[in-house]
Amino acid sequence: MRYLSFSLALLAGPLAAQQAAPRAFTPNDWYRVTTLSAPAVSPDGKQVAFTVTTVATADNKRHSEIWTVPTAGGAPMRLTSPSVESSQPRWSPDGKLLLFNSTRPGAKGRTFALRMDRPGGEAFEYDSLPAGASLTADRATMAWGEAAPPDTTRKPDDPYGKMKDPASRPPFGAITKPLDPARFDGRHYVELPIKGNGQGYLANAREARTWRPRQVWVQTIGPGDEATGRPYAISRRKVTEAPYSHNDVSISPDGQWIAFTADARLRPDSVAQAERDSLAKLPYDRRRDEAARNDTDIYVIPTAGGAPRKVAELPGTEGNLDWSPDGRTLAFTHQATRTANSRLMTIPVAGGTPRNLTDRWQYEPQGYGWLRSGKIMMVAPVGGRTALFQVDPGTGQRTEVVGGRRRMSGFSMDANETTIAYVATSLAKPTELFIANPDGTGERKVTGFNDRLLEEVAFSDGERFTYSSVGGLEIEGWLLKPYGYQPGRKYPLVLYIHGGPHAAYGENWFDEFQNLTGAGMWVLFTNPRGSGDYGADFTFATRGRWFAEDYQDLMKAVDIAARRPDVDSTKMGVTGGSYGGVMTAWVTVKTHRFKAAQADRMISNWWSWYGSSDAQGLTEFEFYGKPWDNPAMYDSLSPIRHIRKVRTPTLIVQSEEDHRTPMTDAEQWFVGLKKQGTPVELVRYPRSTHDLSRTGEPWLLVDRLGRLRQWFEFYLK
């Protein structure tokens, strides 16, 4: 009878859920969202491996596994143990092995493999198939670039050899040293960088880094000994031994040649780095910074070894090399200057004039690869969405084959080019895995990890719009409807401002937006000038002009939304993180139209930020120099200088291990607002970096969602 009751309950649950209207999203629903990533189609095209990440709520951590799904249809199947973390699947060239990264007790490395050509079997360590290697047409030979690991051994008579933290040891060039190494556990620096976001305080540069250039390696794969369980016999050799690094290594289809990029003058890495370091120490010179320097060039060498031959000499930087199927042409990406668009180009391997395939196109390639037909597949962000194109290398003509209002990632194709797999997400739907034909036809969703959640929770969809802003520049924006929206009613609105400043919002599911729409508010977000994904001219339009036209772009979007009859323009809030956090503070300096603000990972004082952040290069470029080179800009753009104007109640959220936007800036803003009587709260999150809202501890991430919701509900509802 007990079993019968339990079975009836199971049957009644789905029926009741189907009859009930989906409810609003709450912060705790975040724990139930499944994220898919890194799809990899098997060489025979019969299955797709991918990473599935869920949240182990009770353990306050994320958990990742490798799953596969048949491309012909069928249920997904988990391959890796639920007791360990596994991610980033990739196939051996013949499909016999599925390799992946994993953290397992007692393992020497992080690469493991499963036999896929026979049933059953445990995963075993296997590092003989390097990730990211370039393959020949017969898939039997591969090439890649690799640097020898740094030598961390110490001489027996080294008095500092037993000090646990490398940053405790006297760095190269230091004058002072510990009186007793056994009694000193501090850190000692003479060079930058001192710290990094997500890394904490670093080892000394001269202690942890030696100049070990990346060399070219080649290996052939032959039949192995099945008696030992190893399917391959590996023959590996180093092709080069040079003082400079070989990057973007790519082997020709016939295996006779290897292409790579390197320093334009083939200088040793140490010399090239010393030049860059010396330039960084000079006073800022805009002409020098924006000049077209020839940083890298393209070279080829015989696979058997030999002297490199330069294929192309272009101003700027080349990368992402790929051979055409006939071996006569190299495709590559090229960026003439730091503020120029990245372009997809080709050049004859024998030498000649490069051809620009995306000349005058507003957007930039994100990834590409040759097809056997001689055409090129190219992925590119097109504003807030992603598109997959076929490009004719003869004419440069682009044909969009997969697109729509969504963000896509992880495009993968089988050896015979019959199936494309990718992960897609839209405003109202989290990630799932899709497959399609190479021409974009026959698209199918092959997973449904979030289907049950979508039945229970109503995620808000958005209205996309564009508008003309200062100087006639077109800006893209979105409005997400509040949960339970009814025509004729007015609802509060919250403006979201992204970080970067060169990041971008887009057509993807985002927990923070759904958090506030679930509370019955409009969410307005837009990509003002300075955002990425719209071409270099758009991205760098704010250089030296932060908080000017970009601020006006945001306010014009608010003006458009505020005129709607279903928006309560008397109850609006503003929020953002990183660049969005400092822009939020700037908005409250400039206007009192918002009833509440939430500043996340904020900056209040550019002078103090410069001395305590790990990203000084950002403002050295954007503000044309160091603070003492351009003090007026650093001073005038610091919100703390204008804090007397701020009357907007503000919630500040900051992470205690954030080295990108350190806690000191949040503390200054909190003290300033508190001293002048502006309502303010500061929430400090321990064990958290600049990435708390994306990859932080689940309990703290969800707590943050709850506080944002509470703050805006209090002031706007």
PDB file of C-alpha atoms in Angstrom, residues 200-358:
ATOM      1  CA  GLY A 200      45.467  36.258  -4.997  1.00  0.00           C
ATOM      2  CA  TYR A 201      48.974  37.457  -4.197  1.00  0.00           C
ATOM      3  CA  LEU A 202      51.419  36.088  -6.733  1.00  0.00           C
ATOM      4  CA  ALA A 203      54.867  34.600  -6.593  1.00  0.00           C
ATOM      5  CA  ASN A 204      57.676  36.899  -7.616  1.00  0.00           C
ATOM      6  CA  ALA A 205      57.957  37.220 -11.369  1.00  0.00           C
ATOM      7  CA  ARG A 206      61.646  36.282 -11.370  1.00  0.00           C
ATOM      8  CA  GLU A 207      60.956  33.473  -8.906  1.00  0.00           C
ATOM      9  CA  ALA A 208      58.152  31.777 -10.836  1.00  0.00           C
ATOM     10  CA  ARG A 209      58.973  32.721 -14.437  1.00  0.00           C
ATOM     11  CA  THR A 210      61.992  31.968 -16.549  1.00  0.00           C
ATOM     12  CA  TRP A 211      62.105  32.662 -20.252  1.00  0.00           C
ATOM     13  CA  ARG A 212      61.098  29.312 -21.691  1.00  0.00           C
ATOM     14  CA  PRO A 213      59.886  29.818 -25.245  1.00  0.00           C
ATOM     15  CA  ARG A 214      57.178  27.680 -26.832  1.00  0.00           C
ATOM     16  CA  GLN A 215      58.680  25.151 -29.242  1.00  0.00           C
ATOM     17  CA  VAL A 216      57.000  23.169 -32.022  1.00  0.00           C
ATOM     18  CA  TRP A 217      56.243  19.526 -31.302  1.00  0.00           C
ATOM     19  CA  VAL A 218      55.023  16.843 -33.717  1.00  0.00           C
ATOM     20  CA  GLN A 219      53.763  13.363 -32.988  1.00  0.00           C
ATOM     21  CA  THR A 220      52.501  10.505 -35.113  1.00  0.00           C
ATOM     22  CA  ILE A 221      49.889   8.026 -33.975  1.00  0.00           C
ATOM     23  CA  GLY A 222      50.171   4.345 -34.837  1.00  0.00           C
ATOM     24  CA  PRO A 223      48.509   1.099 -33.727  1.00  0.00           C
ATOM     25  CA  GLY A 224      49.020   0.321 -30.066  1.00  0.00           C
ATOM     26  CA  ASP A 225      49.061  -2.790 -27.927  1.00  0.00           C
ATOM     27  CA  GLU A 226      45.497  -3.743 -27.052  1.00  0.00           C
ATOM     28  CA  ALA A 227      46.805  -6.152 -24.428  1.00  0.00           C
ATOM     29  CA  THR A 228      47.884  -3.166 -22.349  1.00  0.00           C
ATOM     30  CA  GLY A 229      44.657  -1.251 -23.026  1.00  0.00           C
ATOM     31  CA  ARG A 230      46.557   1.484 -24.842  1.00  0.00           C
ATOM     32  CA  PRO A 231      45.144   1.870 -28.360  1.00  0.00           C
ATOM     33  CA  TYR A 232      48.043   3.908 -29.769  1.00  0.00           C
ATOM     34  CA  ALA A 233      51.765   3.874 -30.205  1.00  0.00           C
ATOM     35  CA  ILE A 234      52.982   7.454 -29.958  1.00  0.00           C
ATOM     36  CA  SER A 235      56.097   8.813 -31.619  1.00  0.00           C
ATOM     37  CA  ARG A 236      56.827  12.352 -30.410  1.00  0.00           C
ATOM     38  CA  ARG A 237      59.639  14.736 -31.271  1.00  0.00           C
ATOM     39  CA  LYS A 238      60.558  18.385 -30.852  1.00  0.00           C
ATOM     40  CA  VAL A 239      60.907  20.187 -34.191  1.00  0.00           C
ATOM     41  CA  THR A 240      62.418  23.481 -33.017  1.00  0.00           C
ATOM     42  CA  GLU A 241      64.887  24.689 -30.418  1.00  0.00           C
ATOM     43  CA  ALA A 242      64.857  28.476 -30.649  1.00  0.00           C
ATOM     44  CA  PRO A 243      65.021  31.381 -28.176  1.00  0.00           C
ATOM     45  CA  TYR A 244      61.654  32.705 -29.389  1.00  0.00           C
ATOM     46  CA  SER A 245      58.129  31.292 -28.996  1.00  0.00           C
ATOM     47  CA  HIS A 246      56.188  29.537 -31.755  1.00  0.00           C
ATOM     48  CA  ASN A 247      52.474  30.310 -31.406  1.00  0.00           C
ATOM     49  CA  ASP A 248      49.311  29.384 -33.329  1.00  0.00           C
ATOM     50  CA  VAL A 249      51.002  26.206 -34.576  1.00  0.00           C
ATOM     51  CA  SER A 250      49.198  24.566 -37.529  1.00  0.00           C
ATOM     52  CA  ILE A 251      50.294  21.569 -39.614  1.00  0.00           C
ATOM     53  CA  SER A 252      49.547  21.305 -43.340  1.00  0.00           C
ATOM     54  CA  PRO A 253      47.015  18.718 -44.562  1.00  0.00           C
ATOM     55  CA  ASP A 254      49.788  16.571 -46.076  1.00  0.00           C
ATOM     56  CA  GLY A 255      51.926  16.835 -42.948  1.00  0.00           C
ATOM     57  CA  GLN A 256      54.923  18.333 -44.754  1.00  0.00           C
ATOM     58  CA  TRP A 257      54.837  21.897 -43.389  1.00  0.00           C
ATOM     59  CA  ILE A 258      54.112  23.685 -40.141  1.00  0.00           C
ATOM     60  CA  ALA A 259      52.939  27.275 -39.924  1.00  0.00           C
ATOM     61  CA  PHE A 260      53.255  29.429 -36.820  1.00  0.00           C
ATOM     62  CA  THR A 261      53.353  33.024 -35.655  1.00  0.00           C
ATOM     63  CA  ALA A 262      56.334  34.521 -33.887  1.00  0.00           C
ATOM     64  CA  ASP A 263      57.988  37.801 -33.037  1.00  0.00           C
ATOM     65  CA  ALA A 264      58.346  39.801 -36.250  1.00  0.00           C
ATOM     66  CA  ARG A 265      62.130  39.840 -35.888  1.00  0.00           C
ATOM     67  CA  LEU A 266      62.420  36.400 -34.287  1.00  0.00           C
ATOM     68  CA  ARG A 267      63.891  37.984 -31.188  1.00  0.00           C
ATOM     69  CA  PRO A 268      64.234  35.941 -28.003  1.00  0.00           C
ATOM     70  CA  ASP A 269      61.218  36.139 -25.745  1.00  0.00           C
ATOM     71  CA  SER A 270      63.230  37.837 -23.029  1.00  0.00           C
ATOM     72  CA  VAL A 271      64.313  40.640 -25.384  1.00  0.00           C
ATOM     73  CA  ALA A 272      60.807  41.196 -26.741  1.00  0.00           C
ATOM     74  CA  GLN A 273      59.342  41.229 -23.224  1.00  0.00           C
ATOM     75  CA  ALA A 274      62.025  43.613 -21.981  1.00  0.00           C
ATOM     76  CA  GLU A 275      61.093  46.014 -24.770  1.00  0.00           C
ATOM     77  CA  ARG A 276      57.417  45.849 -23.827  1.00  0.00           C
ATOM     78  CA  ASP A 277      58.277  46.381 -20.157  1.00  0.00           C
ATOM     79  CA  SER A 278      60.423  49.403 -20.957  1.00  0.00           C
ATOM     80  CA  LEU A 279      57.670  50.947 -23.121  1.00  0.00           C
ATOM     81  CA  ALA A 280      55.185  50.478 -20.276  1.00  0.00           C
ATOM     82  CA  LYS A 281      57.402  52.513 -17.964  1.00  0.00           C
ATOM     83  CA  LEU A 282      57.613  55.510 -20.299  1.00  0.00           C
ATOM     84  CA  PRO A 283      55.271  58.498 -19.957  1.00  0.00           C
ATOM     85  CA  TYR A 284      52.170  57.971 -22.042  1.00  0.00           C
ATOM     86  CA  ASP A 285      52.510  58.933 -25.702  1.00  0.00           C
ATOM     87  CA  ARG A 286      49.303  58.603 -27.708  1.00  0.00           C
ATOM     88  CA  ARG A 287      51.094  58.607 -31.037  1.00  0.00           C
ATOM     89  CA  ARG A 288      53.388  55.815 -29.902  1.00  0.00           C
ATOM     90  CA  ASP A 289      50.533  53.774 -28.451  1.00  0.00           C
ATOM     91  CA  GLU A 290      48.310  54.041 -31.515  1.00  0.00           C
ATOM     92  CA  ALA A 291      51.058  53.528 -34.094  1.00  0.00           C
ATOM     93  CA  ALA A 292      50.817  50.398 -36.244  1.00  0.00           C
ATOM     94  CA  ARG A 293      53.623  48.235 -34.855  1.00  0.00           C
ATOM     95  CA  ASN A 294      54.588  44.967 -36.475  1.00  0.00           C
ATOM     96  CA  ASP A 295      54.361  42.722 -33.419  1.00  0.00           C
ATOM     97  CA  THR A 296      54.094  39.261 -35.027  1.00  0.00           C
ATOM     98  CA  ASP A 297      54.422  37.643 -38.436  1.00  0.00           C
ATOM     99  CA  ILE A 298      53.555  34.318 -40.068  1.00  0.00           C
ATOM    100  CA  TYR A 299      56.255  31.722 -40.782  1.00  0.00           C
ATOM    101  CA  VAL A 300      56.456  28.166 -42.120  1.00  0.00           C
ATOM    102  CA  ILE A 301      59.043  25.442 -41.561  1.00  0.00           C
ATOM    103  CA  PRO A 302      59.333  21.892 -42.886  1.00  0.00           C
ATOM    104  CA  THR A 303      57.940  19.303 -40.489  1.00  0.00           C
ATOM    105  CA  ALA A 304      61.347  17.625 -40.627  1.00  0.00           C
ATOM    106  CA  GLY A 305      62.845  20.862 -39.276  1.00  0.00           C
ATOM    107  CA  GLY A 306      64.758  23.699 -40.832  1.00  0.00           C
ATOM    108  CA  ALA A 307      64.991  27.461 -41.095  1.00  0.00           C
ATOM    109  CA  PRO A 308      61.711  29.409 -40.912  1.00  0.00           C
ATOM    110  CA  ARG A 309      60.438  31.259 -43.967  1.00  0.00           C
ATOM    111  CA  LYS A 310      58.317  34.377 -43.504  1.00  0.00           C
ATOM    112  CA  VAL A 311      54.961  34.129 -45.323  1.00  0.00           C
ATOM    113  CA  ALA A 312      53.408  37.457 -44.423  1.00  0.00           C
ATOM    114  CA  GLU A 313      54.652  40.706 -42.954  1.00  0.00           C
ATOM    115  CA  LEU A 314      51.728  42.874 -41.898  1.00  0.00           C
ATOM    116  CA  PRO A 315      51.572  45.739 -39.392  1.00  0.00           C
ATOM    117  CA  GLY A 316      49.954  44.598 -36.189  1.00  0.00           C
ATOM    118  CA  THR A 317      49.247  41.071 -34.962  1.00  0.00           C
ATOM    119  CA  GLU A 318      48.362  37.827 -36.733  1.00  0.00           C
ATOM    120  CA  GLY A 319      46.986  34.654 -35.162  1.00  0.00           C
ATOM    121  CA  ASN A 320      44.644  31.639 -35.390  1.00  0.00           C
ATOM    122  CA  LEU A 321      46.321  30.030 -38.401  1.00  0.00           C
ATOM    123  CA  ASP A 322      44.533  27.343 -40.430  1.00  0.00           C
ATOM    124  CA  TRP A 323      45.538  25.616 -43.700  1.00  0.00           C
ATOM    125  CA  SER A 324      43.146  25.315 -46.620  1.00  0.00           C
ATOM    126  CA  PRO A 325      42.255  21.707 -47.587  1.00  0.00           C
ATOM    127  CA  ASP A 326      44.547  21.859 -50.636  1.00  0.00           C
ATOM    128  CA  GLY A 327      47.452  23.154 -48.551  1.00  0.00           C
ATOM    129  CA  ARG A 328      48.011  26.219 -50.750  1.00  0.00           C
ATOM    130  CA  THR A 329      46.486  28.919 -48.579  1.00  0.00           C
ATOM    131  CA  LEU A 330      46.663  30.000 -44.966  1.00  0.00           C
ATOM    132  CA  ALA A 331      43.749  31.707 -43.251  1.00  0.00           C
ATOM    133  CA  PHE A 332      44.400  33.867 -40.214  1.00  0.00           C
ATOM    134  CA  THR A 333      43.015  36.701 -38.122  1.00  0.00           C
ATOM    135  CA  HIS A 334      44.719  40.078 -38.238  1.00  0.00           C
ATOM    136  CA  GLN A 335      44.460  43.204 -36.127  1.00  0.00           C
ATOM    137  CA  ALA A 336      46.381  46.192 -37.446  1.00  0.00           C
ATOM    138  CA  THR A 337      46.291  48.204 -34.196  1.00  0.00           C
ATOM    139  CA  ARG A 338      44.810  47.807 -30.743  1.00  0.00           C
ATOM    140  CA  THR A 339      41.786  49.901 -31.728  1.00  0.00           C
ATOM    141  CA  ALA A 340      41.214  48.291 -35.148  1.00  0.00           C
ATOM    142  CA  ASN A 341      38.758  45.530 -36.035  1.00  0.00           C
ATOM    143  CA  SER A 342      40.048  41.989 -36.088  1.00  0.00           C
ATOM    144  CA  ARG A 343      39.786  40.720 -39.675  1.00  0.00           C
ATOM    145  CA  LEU A 344      39.626  37.272 -41.270  1.00  0.00           C
ATOM    146  CA  MET A 345      42.274  37.064 -44.001  1.00  0.00           C
ATOM    147  CA  THR A 346      43.953  34.573 -46.331  1.00  0.00           C
ATOM    148  CA  ILE A 347      47.356  34.480 -48.020  1.00  0.00           C
ATOM    149  CA  PRO A 348      49.057  32.031 -50.399  1.00  0.00           C
ATOM    150  CA  VAL A 349      51.558  29.904 -48.494  1.00  0.00           C
ATOM    151  CA  ALA A 350      54.110  30.554 -51.224  1.00  0.00           C
ATOM    152  CA  GLY A 351      53.766  34.257 -50.470  1.00  0.00           C
ATOM    153  CA  GLY A 352      51.815  37.052 -52.063  1.00  0.00           C
ATOM    154  CA  THR A 353      49.146  39.620 -51.319  1.00  0.00           C
ATOM    155  CA  PRO A 354      46.838  38.908 -48.340  1.00  0.00           C
ATOM    156  CA  ARG A 355      43.096  38.986 -49.006  1.00  0.00           C
ATOM    157  CA  ASN A 356      40.809  40.602 -46.424  1.00  0.00           C
ATOM    158  CA  LEU A 357      37.575  38.570 -46.262  1.00  0.00           C
ATOM    159  CA  THR A 358      35.790  40.833 -43.762  1.00  0.00           C
TER     160      THR A 358
END
